Amino acid sequence: MKTVYLCDSSIEGILSGVYHAWSSKRGHDNVMLRLRDDGATMELFCQYEEVPADAQKADKVITAIRNKISEEAYEAVYKAALSNDSGRADKIYRFLIHGFRTGARIVSMLQIQAVYDVFQMCRFVDNETHLLTGFVRFSEMEGDLLVSRIGPKNDVIVLLAPHFADRLSGENWVLYDTNRNKAVLHPAFRPWYLTELLSPQWEDKMRKTSDEDEYEDLFKRFRKSISIRERTNPVCQMNHMPLRYRPYMPEFSQGLRDV
């Protein structure tokens, strides 16, 4: 009978699942990792075990990956864990099975399905992170606080934080992920930190601030002034600026009728 370990979607939760599955000694073919909230139905002839996130166990797995495979492999695992792929926990586990057998060369062995799966997840995470570094817009709140709302598919907020901490090092700013109700907070000239304790009132307050932001009108005027109606190409625009990012951009806040 196969044992399915149910873990939470955080990097600590997934690696805690890896620790339990590996140390169970039941054999890799007889165990499977799944996220608790993946929405999949339970299978027959499987036993399910809840795995709580454990920072110490996750750290042991991280240390093993870095020492026995490579730092590049750990980076791949970390980014894959940020993916929105509902099967990422088990795919990471299968990747690590090959990684501990092969060593550092595993990251380039894309002919192995588990390696290719992790590569694909990393690519999607990197692509969205790259796009958002150009699409993120900040609005000014009271007290010279800059706030930006984003709704990414992948959990990329921690990858975006270093980019804006470098470019806005002297500003107080908040980068808020509306899909996961978490935010990066950056005090001026101090390190940023991640929090999941924002109250629902933040969302309403940030929406109101965005609507009243004096720079929003400047964005719209600039967009209108540089546009050439005869050269309007909606398909090309959507390729360079996907629709799902536009609700968070002030120059598109009035809708998509005039795209």
Coordinates of C-alpha atoms in Angstrom, one line a residue:
M1 CA 0.0 0.0 0.0
K2 CA 1.3 3.4 -1.0
T3 CA 1.8 6.1 1.7
V4 CA 0.9 9.6 0.8
Y5 CA 2.5 12.4 2.9
L6 CA 0.3 15.5 3.0
C7 CA 2.4 18.7 3.6
D8 CA 1.7 22.4 3.4
S9 CA 2.8 24.5 0.4
S10 CA 5.7 26.3 2.0
I11 CA 9.3 25.4 1.3
E12 CA 9.6 24.2 4.9
G13 CA 6.4 22.1 4.5
I14 CA 7.6 20.5 1.3
L15 CA 11.1 19.7 2.6
S16 CA 9.6 18.3 5.9
G17 CA 7.6 16.0 3.7
V18 CA 10.8 15.0 1.9
Y19 CA 12.4 14.2 5.2
H20 CA 9.5 12.0 6.4
A21 CA 9.2 10.2 3.1
W22 CA 12.9 9.5 2.9
S23 CA 13.3 8.4 6.5
S24 CA 10.3 6.2 6.4
K25 CA 12.4 3.5 4.7
R26 CA 9.3 2.3 2.8
G27 CA 10.9 2.6 -0.6
H28 CA 10.6 5.6 -3.0
D29 CA 8.1 3.8 -5.2
N30 CA 5.8 3.3 -2.2
V31 CA 5.6 6.9 -1.0
M32 CA 4.3 10.1 -2.5
L33 CA 4.1 13.7 -1.5
R34 CA 1.1 15.8 -1.9
L35 CA 0.0 19.3 -0.9
R36 CA -2.9 19.5 1.6
D37 CA -4.7 22.1 -0.5
D38 CA -4.1 20.7 -4.0
G39 CA -7.8 19.9 -4.4
A40 CA -7.1 16.3 -5.6
T41 CA -9.4 13.5 -4.4
M42 CA -8.1 10.7 -2.2
E43 CA -7.0 7.5 -3.9
L44 CA -8.0 3.9 -3.0
F45 CA -5.4 1.6 -1.5
C46 CA -3.4 4.5 -0.1
Q47 CA -2.8 5.6 3.5
Y48 CA -2.5 9.3 4.2
E49 CA -0.2 10.9 6.8
E50 CA -0.2 14.6 7.8
V51 CA 3.3 16.1 7.9
P52 CA 3.6 19.3 9.9
A53 CA 6.1 21.9 8.7
D54 CA 9.3 21.5 10.8
A55 CA 12.1 24.1 10.3
Q56 CA 14.7 21.8 11.8
K57 CA 13.9 18.9 9.5
A58 CA 13.7 21.2 6.5
D59 CA 17.1 22.6 7.4
K60 CA 18.6 19.0 7.5
V61 CA 17.3 18.4 4.0
I62 CA 18.7 21.8 2.8
T63 CA 22.1 21.0 4.3
A64 CA 22.1 17.6 2.6
I65 CA 21.2 19.1 -0.8
R66 CA 23.9 21.7 -0.6
N67 CA 26.6 19.2 0.6
K68 CA 25.8 16.1 -1.4
I69 CA 24.4 17.6 -4.6
S70 CA 25.1 21.3 -5.1
E71 CA 24.1 24.8 -4.3
E72 CA 22.6 25.1 -7.8
A73 CA 20.4 22.1 -7.0
Y74 CA 19.1 23.7 -3.8
E75 CA 18.4 26.9 -5.8
A76 CA 16.4 24.8 -8.3
V77 CA 14.4 23.1 -5.4
Y78 CA 13.8 26.5 -3.7
K79 CA 12.4 28.1 -6.9
A80 CA 10.3 25.0 -7.8
A81 CA 8.7 25.2 -4.3
L82 CA 7.6 28.7 -5.2
S83 CA 5.8 27.4 -8.3
N84 CA 2.0 27.2 -8.5
D85 CA 2.3 23.6 -9.9
S86 CA 0.0 21.6 -7.6
G87 CA 2.2 18.5 -8.0
R88 CA 5.5 20.3 -7.1
A89 CA 6.0 18.5 -3.8
D90 CA 6.3 15.1 -5.3
K91 CA 8.2 16.4 -8.3
I92 CA 10.8 17.9 -6.0
Y93 CA 11.1 14.6 -4.1
R94 CA 11.7 12.6 -7.4
F95 CA 14.3 15.2 -8.4
L96 CA 16.1 14.7 -5.1
I97 CA 16.1 10.9 -5.4
H98 CA 18.1 11.3 -8.7
G99 CA 20.1 14.1 -7.3
F100 CA 21.5 12.2 -4.3
R101 CA 22.4 9.3 -6.5
T102 CA 24.0 11.4 -9.3
G103 CA 25.5 14.5 -7.6
A104 CA 26.0 17.9 -9.1
R105 CA 25.5 16.8 -12.7
I106 CA 21.8 16.2 -12.1
V107 CA 20.8 19.8 -12.8
S108 CA 21.8 19.4 -16.5
M109 CA 20.3 15.9 -17.0
L110 CA 17.0 17.1 -18.6
Q111 CA 16.4 13.7 -20.2
I112 CA 15.2 12.5 -16.7
Q113 CA 11.5 13.5 -16.3
A114 CA 11.9 14.6 -12.7
V115 CA 14.8 16.9 -13.6
Y116 CA 12.8 18.3 -16.6
D117 CA 9.8 18.9 -14.3
V118 CA 11.8 21.0 -11.9
F119 CA 13.5 22.8 -14.8
Q120 CA 10.1 23.8 -16.2
M121 CA 8.9 25.1 -12.8
C122 CA 12.0 27.1 -12.3
R123 CA 11.7 28.6 -15.8
F124 CA 8.1 29.7 -15.2
V125 CA 9.0 31.2 -11.8
D126 CA 12.0 33.1 -13.3
N127 CA 9.9 34.4 -16.2
E128 CA 7.2 35.8 -14.0
T129 CA 9.8 37.3 -11.7
H130 CA 11.5 39.0 -14.6
L131 CA 8.2 40.4 -16.0
L132 CA 7.1 41.7 -12.6
T133 CA 10.3 43.7 -12.1
G134 CA 9.1 45.8 -15.0
F135 CA 5.3 45.8 -14.3
V136 CA 5.2 46.6 -10.6
R137 CA 3.9 50.0 -9.8
F138 CA 4.0 51.8 -6.4
S139 CA 1.4 54.2 -5.1
E140 CA 2.1 56.7 -2.3
M141 CA 0.2 56.5 1.0
E142 CA 0.3 58.7 4.0
G143 CA 3.6 59.1 5.7
D144 CA 5.6 58.7 2.5
L145 CA 4.9 54.9 2.3
L146 CA 5.0 53.4 -1.1
V147 CA 2.7 50.5 -1.7
S148 CA 2.3 48.1 -4.6
R149 CA -0.3 45.3 -5.2
I150 CA 0.5 42.3 -7.3
G151 CA -1.3 39.1 -8.1
P152 CA 1.3 36.6 -9.4
K153 CA 0.6 33.0 -10.4
N154 CA 3.7 31.8 -8.6
D155 CA 4.9 32.8 -5.1
V156 CA 7.6 35.1 -6.4
I157 CA 7.3 38.0 -3.8
V158 CA 10.5 36.9 -2.1
L159 CA 12.4 36.9 -5.4
L160 CA 11.2 40.4 -6.2
A161 CA 12.1 41.9 -2.8
P162 CA 15.9 42.1 -3.4
H163 CA 15.4 43.8 -6.7
F164 CA 13.3 46.6 -5.2
A165 CA 15.3 46.8 -2.0
D166 CA 18.3 47.6 -4.2
R167 CA 16.5 50.2 -6.3
L168 CA 14.4 51.8 -3.5
S169 CA 16.8 51.4 -0.6
G170 CA 16.0 54.8 0.9
E171 CA 12.2 54.4 0.7
N172 CA 9.6 52.8 3.0
W173 CA 7.6 50.4 0.8
V174 CA 5.2 47.5 0.9
L175 CA 4.9 44.9 -1.8
Y176 CA 1.6 43.0 -1.3
D177 CA 0.6 39.7 -2.9
T178 CA -3.2 39.7 -3.1
N179 CA -3.4 36.1 -4.0
R180 CA -1.6 34.8 -0.9
N181 CA -2.3 37.6 1.6
K182 CA 1.4 38.1 2.3
A183 CA 3.7 41.1 1.9
V184 CA 7.3 42.3 1.9
L185 CA 7.9 45.2 4.2
H186 CA 10.9 47.4 3.6
P187 CA 11.8 50.2 6.1
A188 CA 14.1 52.8 4.6
F189 CA 17.8 51.9 4.7
R190 CA 17.0 48.6 6.6
P191 CA 16.6 45.0 5.6
W192 CA 13.2 43.9 4.2
Y193 CA 11.2 41.1 5.8
L194 CA 8.2 38.9 4.9
T195 CA 4.9 38.9 6.7
E196 CA 1.6 37.1 6.4
L197 CA -0.2 39.1 9.1
L198 CA -1.7 41.9 7.1
S199 CA -5.4 42.4 7.9
P200 CA -8.1 42.6 5.2
Q201 CA -8.3 46.3 5.7
W202 CA -5.0 46.7 4.0
E203 CA -6.5 45.6 0.7
D204 CA -9.2 48.2 0.8
K205 CA -6.8 50.9 1.9
M206 CA -4.4 50.1 -0.9
R207 CA -7.2 50.1 -3.5
K208 CA -8.3 53.5 -2.3
T209 CA -4.8 54.9 -2.3
S210 CA -4.2 53.6 -5.8
D211 CA -7.5 55.2 -7.0
E212 CA -6.5 58.6 -5.6
D213 CA -2.8 58.5 -6.5
E214 CA -1.8 61.7 -8.3
Y215 CA 0.7 59.8 -10.4
E216 CA -2.0 57.6 -11.9
D217 CA -3.2 60.3 -14.1
L218 CA 0.3 61.0 -15.3
F219 CA 0.7 57.4 -16.3
K220 CA -2.5 57.5 -18.3
R221 CA -1.6 60.8 -20.0
F222 CA 1.9 59.5 -20.9
R223 CA 0.4 56.3 -22.3
K224 CA -2.1 58.3 -24.4
S225 CA 0.5 60.8 -25.6
I226 CA 2.9 58.3 -27.0
S227 CA 0.3 56.0 -28.6
I228 CA -0.2 56.1 -32.4
R229 CA -3.7 54.9 -33.2
E230 CA -2.8 53.7 -36.7
R231 CA -0.1 51.4 -35.2
T232 CA -2.3 49.9 -32.5
N233 CA -1.6 46.2 -32.2
P234 CA -3.6 44.5 -29.4
V235 CA -2.0 41.1 -30.0
C236 CA 1.5 42.5 -29.8
Q237 CA 0.6 44.5 -26.7
M238 CA -0.8 41.3 -24.9
N239 CA 2.4 39.5 -25.8
H240 CA 4.6 42.1 -24.1
M241 CA 2.1 43.0 -21.3
P242 CA -0.2 40.2 -20.4
L243 CA -3.8 41.0 -19.4
R244 CA -3.4 39.5 -15.9
Y245 CA -0.9 42.2 -14.9
R246 CA -2.9 45.2 -16.0
P247 CA -5.4 45.4 -13.1
Y248 CA -2.3 46.3 -10.9
M249 CA -1.0 49.0 -13.2
P250 CA -2.3 52.6 -12.9
E251 CA -2.1 53.3 -16.7
F252 CA -4.6 50.5 -17.3
S253 CA -6.8 51.1 -14.2
Q254 CA -9.8 52.4 -16.2
G255 CA -10.1 49.1 -18.0
L256 CA -9.1 47.5 -21.3
R257 CA -11.6 49.2 -23.6
D258 CA -8.9 51.6 -25.1
V259 CA -6.1 49.0 -25.2

